[in-house]
């Protein structure tokens, strides 16, 4: 990871907020709206401290009316504003998907490029804390499948800040999906890893550039979000057994950096794709297909780990059974190298 | 925790958890360190946030009293401490 | 009503204790015997009791992410509900649902964790009752934060235009998580929304169970008689945070104090005393309620956890399809 040396480390939520605040200082057209984004600072700290600096006009608490305020973000963006609208949990997309998919994502294309929609839709994703079927999904594949939205999934504070700067500056709609378990919340402890050194100054990370979070020669693990850290942990275990896994963090799904993934598989010959979304018709199948189309001859073994095709269950042993863990990732890699 | 070692060095300044204790948590005597933002040996600026503690369910940022180096962390992340315990020592520079 | 209310109050207070086990001094939402979010309804009891007093088992109720008091008043099996909250195999939903997703078809109770999303299914249940010519009714509970949501407004309109037997009940506790009502709507009286759909709307300004009982009686009777939907808003109180773990830093101290002071359970006890119910009788009811709660919690904690092998079951109904008359063999081929 190329990054300036710094002694200051930030949690992912603080890194995100730092980018938002910086862009808000630079441009009056950037504003934030969502439920509990002002006084509360975002249920997952995604807007913590912004109200104090920018006031209610630019950090707007809105009624529980996602169709209205996400649609309003589309309209404001088309007028040249750069709104950041927060959908509190991605699971709530159902109440406003028409605004997201039939307007935000399509207006640029439908207008033949006459209008554009430079907004960011931030949303919390993921499980691991027993919040059950309506509050634990990632839905990465759902959003990445529908054309017209860029989809961003940071796994570290450094990536979160750079990707947020890019998202706000981007002239297209960006869905910025942050995993609750990675935010560094006091009440939901993060794993080792998402908290990283973060430079004070603004910087961007281009979309469509995956990041090799760990180099290895024996197998390629492609993943994103929380599972980057689970894969890195699995890689440590495997290293003790003499198996070197390369961990590729996709970082953005749309656009997806197929090249980095394919290069890695050409080197290792083995592919394991790990996802916290549903298995069928989703991200794992997409990654495997892209590799197969380009590097079939290099491919010796493939495994994919994802949530079996069931809604996320509530009880702890059931949720643990469906969400791929470190042990399962290590085992999948072992199967490919046997 | 080797608190005594630190107290031998008179020039080190304690990061005092009592100083940031919220007024409405007078009945609470225990808290947890949620996050450190600087590692041991790292540079800290006066008034910059060095760590975040969680008292009951409230997160509180703890600023450094002086500019210098974070000499020693006494309470690790996700560990609890008693109200008034020093969280770390900072060597002024 | 009093018994439901003291049961619900004690239940929430006990769940709070159980929930915080393993979550102190560090509050980790995924730790302890009850993980995940927990939305408790202490202070909301009057709305549930006053409305459900008029309902039969075959009447349908949809509740919110804060469902326990309504479930208790509707007669949901307390033991199996508690087992579900503890994530046990013998819970109402085999441990798959959790506290926001409780289903008890025996008494036609369901709830959802998505704001206002209980309204359309209640309208549908009313459609079914009307088409089958029963005199069953459906009741949809929502919070005041939900009435700006399309699902609520669309449901009111659909129910009104088809004269469906639905009662919409708004539990107004002043707060949508951190957002006070005055910052999300210019009309503080939610019952006024009824006028826009030409249905009766009434607001009970204080959580007096007797007043709720009387208003709900009119609404439920109206629905049963085939005279269409109504809207009832009840001022309730949020004695605890939005969810357990909510530090409520956004909430003025005097607001919390006021919500604690205005206690519908105590108010009803006073009303009962003044209509010659003795202190001993009230104490006996309280004791019975407490015992029932303790028994349910003890039973639930003793139940087995689900087997991970069951995780892929129940995505679809097991056992295929109901044969249709039209599919009967026409004969002639044999």
Coordinates of N, CA and C in Angstrom, one line a residue, chain A residues 77-279:
Chain A
X77 N -28.7 16.6 -7.0 CA -27.4 16.3 -7.8 C -27.5 16.8 -9.2
X78 N -28.7 16.6 -9.8 CA -28.9 16.9 -11.2 C -28.9 18.5 -11.4
X79 N -29.1 19.2 -10.3 CA -28.9 20.6 -10.3 C -27.5 21.1 -9.9
X80 N -26.6 20.2 -9.8 CA -25.2 20.5 -9.6 C -24.7 20.5 -8.1
X81 N -25.6 20.1 -7.2 CA -25.2 19.9 -5.9 C -24.5 18.5 -5.8
X82 N -23.8 18.3 -4.7 CA -23.2 17.0 -4.5 C -23.6 16.4 -3.2
X83 N -24.9 15.9 -3.1 CA -25.4 15.4 -1.9 C -24.8 14.0 -1.5
X84 N -24.7 13.8 -0.2 CA -24.4 12.5 0.4 C -25.6 12.1 1.1
X85 N -26.3 11.1 0.7 CA -27.6 10.6 1.3 C -27.3 9.3 2.0
X86 N -27.7 9.2 3.2 CA -27.4 7.9 3.9 C -28.7 7.1 4.1
X87 N -28.6 5.8 3.6 CA -29.6 4.8 3.8 C -29.1 4.0 5.0
X88 N -29.8 4.1 6.1 CA -29.3 3.7 7.4 C -28.7 2.3 7.4
X89 N -29.5 1.4 6.9 CA -29.1 0.0 6.7 C -29.4 -0.3 5.2
X90 N -28.5 -1.0 4.5 CA -28.7 -1.4 3.1 C -30.0 -2.2 3.0
X91 N -30.3 -2.9 4.1 CA -31.5 -3.8 4.1 C -32.8 -3.0 3.8
X92 N -32.8 -1.6 4.1 CA -33.9 -0.8 3.9 C -34.1 -0.4 2.4
X93 N -33.3 -0.9 1.5 CA -33.3 -0.4 0.1 C -34.7 -0.6 -0.5
X94 N -35.4 -1.6 0.0 CA -36.7 -2.0 -0.6 C -37.7 -0.8 -0.6
X95 N -37.6 0.1 0.4 CA -38.6 1.1 0.5 C -38.3 2.3 -0.4
X96 N -37.1 2.2 -1.1 CA -36.7 3.4 -1.9 C -36.0 3.0 -3.2
X97 N -36.1 1.7 -3.6 CA -35.3 1.2 -4.7 C -35.7 1.9 -6.0
X98 N -36.9 2.3 -6.1 CA -37.3 2.9 -7.4 C -36.5 4.2 -7.6
X99 N -36.3 5.0 -6.6 CA -35.5 6.2 -6.7 C -34.0 5.9 -7.0
X100 N -33.5 4.8 -6.4 CA -32.1 4.4 -6.5 C -31.9 3.9 -7.9
X101 N -32.8 2.9 -8.3 CA -32.5 2.2 -9.5 C -33.1 2.8 -10.8
X102 N -34.3 3.3 -10.7 CA -35.0 3.8 -11.9 C -34.6 5.2 -12.1
X103 N -34.0 5.9 -11.2 CA -33.6 7.3 -11.4 C -32.2 7.5 -11.2
X104 N -31.7 7.4 -10.0 CA -30.3 7.7 -9.7 C -29.4 6.9 -10.7
X105 N -29.6 5.7 -10.9 CA -28.7 4.8 -11.7 C -28.9 5.0 -13.2
X106 N -30.1 5.4 -13.6 CA -30.5 5.4 -15.1 C -30.5 6.8 -15.7
X107 N -30.7 7.8 -14.9 CA -30.9 9.1 -15.6 C -29.8 9.6 -16.5
X108 N -28.6 9.3 -16.2 CA -27.5 9.7 -17.1 C -27.6 9.0 -18.4
X109 N -27.9 7.7 -18.4 CA -28.0 6.9 -19.6 C -29.3 7.3 -20.4
X110 N -30.4 7.3 -19.7 CA -31.6 7.6 -20.4 C -31.6 9.0 -21.0
X111 N -30.9 9.9 -20.4 CA -30.8 11.2 -21.0 C -29.7 11.3 -22.1
X112 N -29.1 10.2 -22.4 CA -28.0 10.2 -23.4 C -26.9 11.1 -22.9
X113 N -26.7 11.2 -21.6 CA -25.6 12.0 -21.1 C -26.0 13.5 -20.9
X114 N -27.2 13.8 -21.2 CA -27.6 15.2 -21.0 C -27.6 15.7 -19.5
X115 N -27.9 14.7 -18.6 CA -27.8 15.1 -17.2 C -26.9 14.0 -16.5
X116 N -26.4 14.4 -15.4 CA -25.7 13.4 -14.6 C -26.0 13.6 -13.1
X117 N -25.7 12.6 -12.3 CA -26.2 12.5 -10.9 C -25.0 12.3 -10.0
X118 N -24.3 13.4 -9.7 CA -23.1 13.3 -8.9 C -23.4 13.2 -7.4
X119 N -24.0 12.1 -6.9 CA -24.3 12.0 -5.5 C -23.6 10.7 -4.9
X120 N -23.6 10.7 -3.6 CA -23.1 9.5 -2.9 C -24.2 8.9 -2.1
X121 N -24.5 7.7 -2.2 CA -25.4 7.0 -1.3 C -24.6 6.1 -0.4
X122 N -24.5 6.6 0.9 CA -23.8 5.8 1.9 C -24.7 4.8 2.6
X123 N -24.3 3.6 2.9 CA -25.1 2.7 3.6 C -24.3 1.7 4.3
X124 N -24.9 1.3 5.5 CA -24.3 0.3 6.4 C -24.6 -1.1 6.0
X125 N -23.6 -2.0 5.9 CA -23.9 -3.3 5.5 C -23.3 -4.3 6.5
X126 N -23.8 -5.6 6.4 CA -23.1 -6.7 7.1 C -23.7 -7.1 8.4
X127 N -23.3 -8.4 8.7 CA -23.8 -9.0 9.9 C -22.7 -9.2 11.0
X128 N -22.8 -10.3 11.6 CA -21.9 -10.8 12.7 C -22.3 -10.4 14.1
X129 N -23.4 -9.7 14.2 CA -23.8 -9.3 15.6 C -25.3 -9.6 15.9
X130 N -25.8 -10.6 15.1 CA -27.1 -11.2 15.4 C -28.2 -10.2 15.2
X131 N -28.2 -9.4 14.2 CA -29.3 -8.5 13.9 C -30.4 -9.0 13.0
X132 N -30.2 -10.3 12.6 CA -31.2 -11.0 11.9 C -31.5 -10.5 10.4
X133 N -32.6 -11.0 9.8 CA -32.7 -11.0 8.4 C -32.9 -9.7 7.7
X134 N -33.4 -8.7 8.5 CA -33.7 -7.4 7.9 C -32.7 -6.3 8.2
X135 N -31.6 -6.7 8.9 CA -30.6 -5.7 9.3 C -29.2 -6.3 9.2
X136 N -29.0 -7.3 8.4 CA -27.6 -8.0 8.4 C -27.1 -8.2 7.0
X137 N -27.8 -7.9 6.0 CA -27.3 -8.2 4.6 C -26.2 -7.3 4.2
X138 N -25.5 -7.7 3.1 CA -24.5 -6.8 2.5 C -25.1 -6.4 1.1
X139 N -25.8 -7.3 0.4 CA -26.4 -6.9 -0.9 C -25.4 -6.4 -1.9
X140 N -24.1 -6.7 -1.7 CA -23.1 -6.2 -2.7 C -23.5 -6.6 -4.1
X141 N -23.9 -7.8 -4.3 CA -24.2 -8.3 -5.7 C -25.5 -7.6 -6.3
X142 N -26.4 -7.3 -5.4 CA -27.7 -6.6 -5.9 C -27.3 -5.3 -6.5
X143 N -26.6 -4.5 -5.8 CA -26.3 -3.1 -6.3 C -25.3 -3.2 -7.5
X144 N -24.3 -4.1 -7.4 CA -23.3 -4.2 -8.5 C -23.9 -4.7 -9.8
X145 N -25.0 -5.5 -9.6 CA -25.7 -6.1 -10.8 C -26.4 -5.1 -11.6
X146 N -26.9 -4.0 -11.0 CA -27.8 -3.1 -11.7 C -26.9 -2.0 -12.3
X147 N -27.0 -1.8 -13.6 CA -26.1 -0.9 -14.3 C -26.4 0.6 -13.9
X148 N -25.3 1.4 -13.8 CA -25.5 2.8 -13.6 C -25.0 3.4 -12.3
X149 N -24.6 2.5 -11.4 CA -24.1 2.9 -10.1 C -22.7 2.4 -9.9
X150 N -21.8 3.3 -9.4 CA -20.5 2.8 -9.0 C -20.6 2.3 -7.6
X151 N -20.0 1.2 -7.3 CA -20.1 0.5 -5.9 C -18.8 0.4 -5.3
X152 N -18.7 0.9 -4.1 CA -17.5 1.0 -3.3 C -17.6 0.3 -2.0
X153 N -16.6 -0.5 -1.6 CA -16.7 -1.3 -0.3 C -15.3 -1.2 0.3
X154 N -15.0 -0.2 1.2 CA -13.7 -0.1 1.8 C -13.5 -1.1 2.9
X155 N -12.3 -1.5 3.2 CA -12.0 -2.5 4.2 C -11.0 -1.9 5.3
X156 N -10.4 -0.7 5.0 CA -9.5 -0.1 6.0 C -9.8 1.4 6.1
X157 N -9.3 2.0 7.1 CA -9.4 3.4 7.3 C -8.8 4.2 6.1
X158 N -7.6 3.7 5.7 CA -6.8 4.4 4.7 C -7.7 4.4 3.4
X159 N -8.2 3.2 3.1 CA -9.0 3.1 1.8 C -10.3 3.8 2.0
X160 N -10.9 3.8 3.2 CA -12.2 4.5 3.4 C -12.1 6.0 3.1
X161 N -11.0 6.6 3.5 CA -10.9 8.0 3.3 C -10.6 8.3 1.8
X162 N -9.7 7.6 1.2 CA -9.4 7.9 -0.2 C -10.5 7.6 -1.1
X163 N -11.3 6.5 -0.8 CA -12.4 6.2 -1.7 C -13.6 7.2 -1.5
X164 N -13.7 7.7 -0.2 CA -14.7 8.7 0.0 C -14.4 10.0 -0.7
X165 N -13.2 10.5 -0.7 CA -12.9 11.6 -1.5 C -13.2 11.4 -3.0
X166 N -12.8 10.2 -3.5 CA -13.1 9.9 -4.9 C -14.6 9.9 -5.2
X167 N -15.4 9.3 -4.2 CA -16.8 9.2 -4.4 C -17.5 10.5 -4.5
X168 N -17.1 11.4 -3.6 CA -17.7 12.8 -3.6 C -17.4 13.5 -4.9
X169 N -16.1 13.4 -5.3 CA -15.7 14.1 -6.5 C -16.2 13.5 -7.8
X170 N -16.7 12.2 -7.7 CA -17.1 11.5 -8.9 C -18.3 12.1 -9.5
X171 N -18.4 12.2 -10.8 CA -19.6 12.8 -11.5 C -20.7 11.9 -11.7
X172 N -20.6 10.6 -11.2 CA -21.7 9.7 -11.3 C -22.1 9.3 -9.9
X173 N -23.3 8.6 -9.8 CA -23.8 8.2 -8.5 C -22.9 7.0 -8.0
X174 N -22.5 7.2 -6.7 CA -21.6 6.2 -6.1 C -22.4 5.6 -4.9
X175 N -22.5 4.3 -4.8 CA -23.0 3.6 -3.6 C -21.8 3.2 -2.7
X176 N -21.7 3.8 -1.6 CA -20.6 3.6 -0.7 C -21.0 2.8 0.5
X177 N -20.6 1.5 0.5 CA -21.1 0.5 1.4 C -20.1 0.3 2.5
X178 N -20.4 0.7 3.7 CA -19.4 0.5 4.8 C -19.9 -0.6 5.7
X179 N -19.0 -1.5 6.1 CA -19.4 -2.6 7.0 C -19.3 -2.2 8.4
X180 N -20.4 -2.4 9.1 CA -20.6 -2.0 10.5 C -19.5 -2.5 11.4
X181 N -19.1 -3.7 11.2 CA -18.1 -4.4 12.0 C -16.7 -3.8 11.8
X182 N -16.5 -3.0 10.8 CA -15.2 -2.4 10.5 C -15.0 -1.0 11.0
X183 N -16.1 -0.4 11.5 CA -16.1 1.1 11.7 C -15.4 1.5 12.9
X184 N -15.1 0.6 13.8 CA -14.3 0.9 15.0 C -15.2 1.5 16.1
X185 N -16.5 1.0 16.1 CA -17.4 1.5 17.1 C -17.1 0.9 18.5
X186 N -17.2 1.6 19.5 CA -17.0 1.1 20.9 C -17.9 0.0 21.2
X187 N -19.1 0.0 20.7 CA -20.1 -1.0 21.0 C -20.1 -2.2 20.0
X188 N -19.3 -2.2 19.0 CA -19.2 -3.3 18.1 C -17.7 -3.4 17.7
X189 N -16.9 -4.0 18.6 CA -15.4 -4.0 18.4 C -15.0 -4.6 17.0
X190 N -14.1 -3.8 16.4 CA -13.6 -4.2 15.0 C -12.5 -5.2 15.2
X191 N -12.3 -6.0 14.1 CA -11.1 -6.9 14.2 C -9.9 -6.1 14.1
X192 N -8.7 -6.7 14.3 CA -7.4 -6.1 14.0 C -7.4 -5.8 12.5
X193 N -7.0 -4.6 12.1 CA -6.8 -4.4 10.6 C -7.4 -3.2 10.1
X194 N -8.7 -2.9 10.3 CA -9.3 -1.7 9.6 C -8.7 -0.4 10.1
X195 N -8.2 -0.4 11.4 CA -7.6 0.9 11.9 C -6.2 0.9 11.3
X196 N -5.9 2.0 10.5 CA -4.6 2.1 9.9 C -4.1 3.5 10.0
X197 N -2.9 3.8 9.7 CA -2.4 5.1 9.6 C -3.2 5.8 8.5
X198 N -3.5 7.1 8.7 CA -4.3 7.9 7.7 C -3.6 9.3 7.6
X199 N -3.2 9.6 6.5 CA -2.6 11.0 6.3 C -3.6 12.1 6.6
X200 N -3.1 13.2 7.1 CA -4.0 14.3 7.4 C -4.6 14.9 6.2
X201 N -3.8 15.0 5.1 CA -4.2 15.7 3.9 C -5.2 14.9 3.1
X202 N -5.9 15.5 2.2 CA -6.8 14.8 1.3 C -6.0 14.0 0.3
X203 N -6.6 12.9 -0.1 CA -6.0 12.1 -1.2 C -7.1 11.2 -1.7
X204 N -7.0 10.8 -3.0 CA -8.0 9.9 -3.6 C -7.4 8.6 -3.9
X205 N -8.3 7.6 -3.9 CA -8.0 6.3 -4.4 C -8.9 6.0 -5.6
X206 N -8.3 5.8 -6.8 CA -9.1 5.6 -8.0 C -10.0 4.4 -7.9
X207 N -11.2 4.5 -8.5 CA -12.1 3.4 -8.5 C -11.5 2.4 -9.5
X208 N -11.8 1.1 -9.3 CA -11.4 0.1 -10.3 C -9.9 -0.3 -10.1
X209 N -9.4 -0.1 -8.9 CA -8.1 -0.6 -8.5 C -8.1 -1.4 -7.3
X210 N -8.1 -2.7 -7.5 CA -8.0 -3.6 -6.4 C -6.7 -3.5 -5.6
X211 N -6.7 -3.9 -4.4 CA -5.4 -3.8 -3.6 C -5.0 -5.1 -3.1
X212 N -3.8 -5.5 -3.4 CA -3.2 -6.8 -2.9 C -2.8 -6.5 -1.5
X213 N -3.7 -7.0 -0.6 CA -3.4 -6.7 0.9 C -2.4 -7.7 1.4
X214 N -2.1 -8.8 0.8 CA -1.0 -9.7 1.2 C -0.6 -10.4 0.0
X215 N 0.7 -10.5 -0.2 CA 1.3 -11.3 -1.4 C 1.5 -12.7 -1.0
X216 N 1.3 -13.6 -2.0 CA 1.5 -15.0 -1.8 C 1.5 -15.7 -3.1
X217 N 2.1 -16.9 -3.1 CA 2.3 -17.5 -4.4 C 1.5 -18.8 -4.6
X218 N 0.8 -19.3 -3.6 CA 0.2 -20.6 -3.7 C -1.3 -20.5 -4.0
X219 N -2.0 -19.5 -3.6 CA -3.4 -19.4 -3.9 C -3.9 -17.9 -3.8
X220 N -4.9 -17.6 -4.6 CA -5.4 -16.2 -4.6 C -6.8 -16.2 -3.9
X221 N -6.9 -15.4 -2.9 CA -8.1 -15.2 -2.2 C -8.7 -13.8 -2.6
X222 N -9.8 -13.8 -3.3 CA -10.4 -12.5 -3.7 C -11.6 -12.3 -2.8
X223 N -11.6 -11.1 -2.2 CA -12.7 -10.8 -1.2 C -12.9 -9.3 -1.1
X224 N -13.7 -8.9 -0.1 CA -13.9 -7.4 0.1 C -14.5 -7.2 1.5
X225 N -14.5 -6.0 2.0 CA -15.1 -5.6 3.3 C -14.5 -6.4 4.4
X226 N -15.4 -6.8 5.3 CA -15.0 -7.5 6.5 C -14.1 -8.7 6.2
X227 N -14.4 -9.4 5.1 CA -13.8 -10.7 4.9 C -12.3 -10.5 4.4
X228 N -11.9 -9.3 4.1 CA -10.5 -9.1 3.8 C -9.7 -9.4 5.1
X229 N -10.2 -9.0 6.2 CA -9.5 -9.2 7.5 C -9.6 -10.7 7.9
X230 N -10.8 -11.3 7.6 CA -10.8 -12.8 7.9 C -9.9 -13.6 7.0
X231 N -9.8 -13.1 5.7 CA -8.8 -13.8 4.8 C -7.4 -13.6 5.2
X232 N -7.0 -12.4 5.7 CA -5.7 -12.1 6.1 C -5.3 -13.0 7.4
X233 N -6.3 -13.1 8.2 CA -6.1 -14.0 9.4 C -5.9 -15.4 9.0
X234 N -6.7 -15.9 8.0 CA -6.6 -17.3 7.5 C -5.2 -17.4 6.9
X235 N -4.8 -16.4 6.2 CA -3.5 -16.5 5.5 C -2.3 -16.6 6.5
X236 N -2.5 -16.0 7.7 CA -1.4 -16.2 8.7 C -1.4 -17.6 9.2
X237 N -2.6 -18.2 9.4 CA -2.6 -19.6 9.8 C -2.0 -20.5 8.7
X238 N -2.4 -20.2 7.5 CA -1.9 -21.0 6.4 C -0.3 -20.9 6.2
X239 N 0.2 -19.7 6.5 CA 1.6 -19.5 6.4 C 2.4 -20.4 7.3
X240 N 1.8 -20.6 8.5 CA 2.4 -21.5 9.5 C 2.5 -22.9 8.9
X241 N 1.6 -23.3 8.0 CA 1.6 -24.6 7.4 C 2.4 -24.6 6.1
X242 N 2.9 -23.5 5.7 CA 3.7 -23.4 4.5 C 3.0 -23.1 3.3
X243 N 1.7 -22.6 3.4 CA 0.9 -22.2 2.3 C 0.8 -20.7 2.3
X244 N 1.3 -20.1 1.2 CA 1.3 -18.6 1.1 C 0.1 -18.2 0.2
X245 N -0.9 -17.6 0.9 CA -2.1 -17.1 0.2 C -1.9 -15.6 -0.2
X246 N -2.3 -15.2 -1.4 CA -2.4 -13.8 -1.8 C -3.8 -13.3 -1.5
X247 N -3.9 -12.2 -0.8 CA -5.3 -11.7 -0.5 C -5.5 -10.4 -1.3
X248 N -6.5 -10.5 -2.2 CA -6.9 -9.4 -3.1 C -8.1 -8.7 -2.6
X249 N -8.0 -7.5 -2.2 CA -9.2 -6.7 -1.8 C -9.8 -5.9 -3.0
X250 N -11.0 -6.3 -3.4 CA -11.5 -5.7 -4.6 C -11.7 -4.1 -4.4
X251 N -12.1 -3.7 -3.2 CA -12.3 -2.3 -2.9 C -13.5 -1.6 -3.7
X252 N -13.5 -1.8 -5.0 CA -14.7 -1.3 -5.7 C -15.2 -2.5 -6.6
X253 N -16.5 -2.6 -6.6 CA -17.2 -3.7 -7.4 C -17.5 -3.1 -8.8
X254 N -17.9 -1.9 -8.8 CA -18.2 -1.2 -10.1 C -17.5 0.1 -10.1
X255 N -16.4 0.3 -10.9 CA -15.8 -0.7 -11.8 C -15.0 -1.8 -11.0
X256 N -14.9 -3.0 -11.6 CA -14.1 -4.0 -11.0 C -12.8 -4.2 -11.6
X257 N -11.8 -4.3 -10.8 CA -10.4 -4.5 -11.4 C -10.1 -6.0 -11.7
X258 N -10.6 -6.4 -12.8 CA -10.5 -7.8 -13.2 C -9.0 -8.1 -13.4
X259 N -8.2 -7.2 -13.9 CA -6.8 -7.4 -14.3 C -6.0 -7.9 -13.1
X260 N -6.1 -7.2 -12.0 CA -5.3 -7.6 -10.8 C -5.7 -9.0 -10.4
X261 N -6.9 -9.3 -10.4 CA -7.4 -10.7 -10.0 C -6.8 -11.7 -10.9
X262 N -6.9 -11.5 -12.2 CA -6.4 -12.4 -13.2 C -4.9 -12.6 -13.1
X263 N -4.2 -11.5 -13.0 CA -2.7 -11.6 -12.8 C -2.3 -12.4 -11.6
X264 N -3.1 -12.3 -10.5 CA -2.8 -13.0 -9.3 C -3.0 -14.5 -9.6
X265 N -4.1 -14.8 -10.3 CA -4.4 -16.3 -10.5 C -3.4 -16.8 -11.5
X266 N -2.9 -16.0 -12.5 CA -1.9 -16.5 -13.4 C -0.7 -17.0 -12.6
X267 N -0.4 -16.3 -11.5 CA 0.7 -16.5 -10.7 C 0.5 -17.8 -9.8
X268 N -0.7 -17.8 -9.2 CA -0.9 -18.9 -8.2 C -1.6 -20.1 -8.7
X269 N -2.4 -19.9 -9.7 CA -3.2 -21.1 -10.3 C -4.4 -21.5 -9.5
X270 N -4.6 -20.9 -8.4 CA -5.8 -21.3 -7.6 C -6.6 -20.1 -7.1
X271 N -7.9 -20.3 -7.1 CA -8.7 -19.1 -6.8 C -9.7 -19.5 -5.7
X272 N -9.8 -18.7 -4.7 CA -10.8 -18.8 -3.7 C -11.5 -17.4 -3.6
X273 N -12.8 -17.4 -3.8 CA -13.6 -16.1 -3.7 C -14.4 -16.2 -2.5
X274 N -14.3 -15.1 -1.6 CA -15.0 -15.1 -0.4 C -15.9 -13.9 -0.3
X275 N -17.2 -14.1 0.1 CA -18.2 -13.0 0.0 C -19.1 -13.2 1.2
X276 N -19.7 -12.1 1.7 CA -20.6 -12.1 2.8 C -22.1 -11.9 2.2
X277 N -22.2 -12.0 0.9 CA -23.5 -11.9 0.3 C -24.0 -13.3 -0.1
X278 N -25.2 -13.3 -0.6 CA -25.8 -14.6 -1.0 C -25.0 -15.3 -2.1
X279 N -25.0 -16.6 -2.1 CA -24.1 -17.3 -3.1 C -24.5 -17.2 -4.5

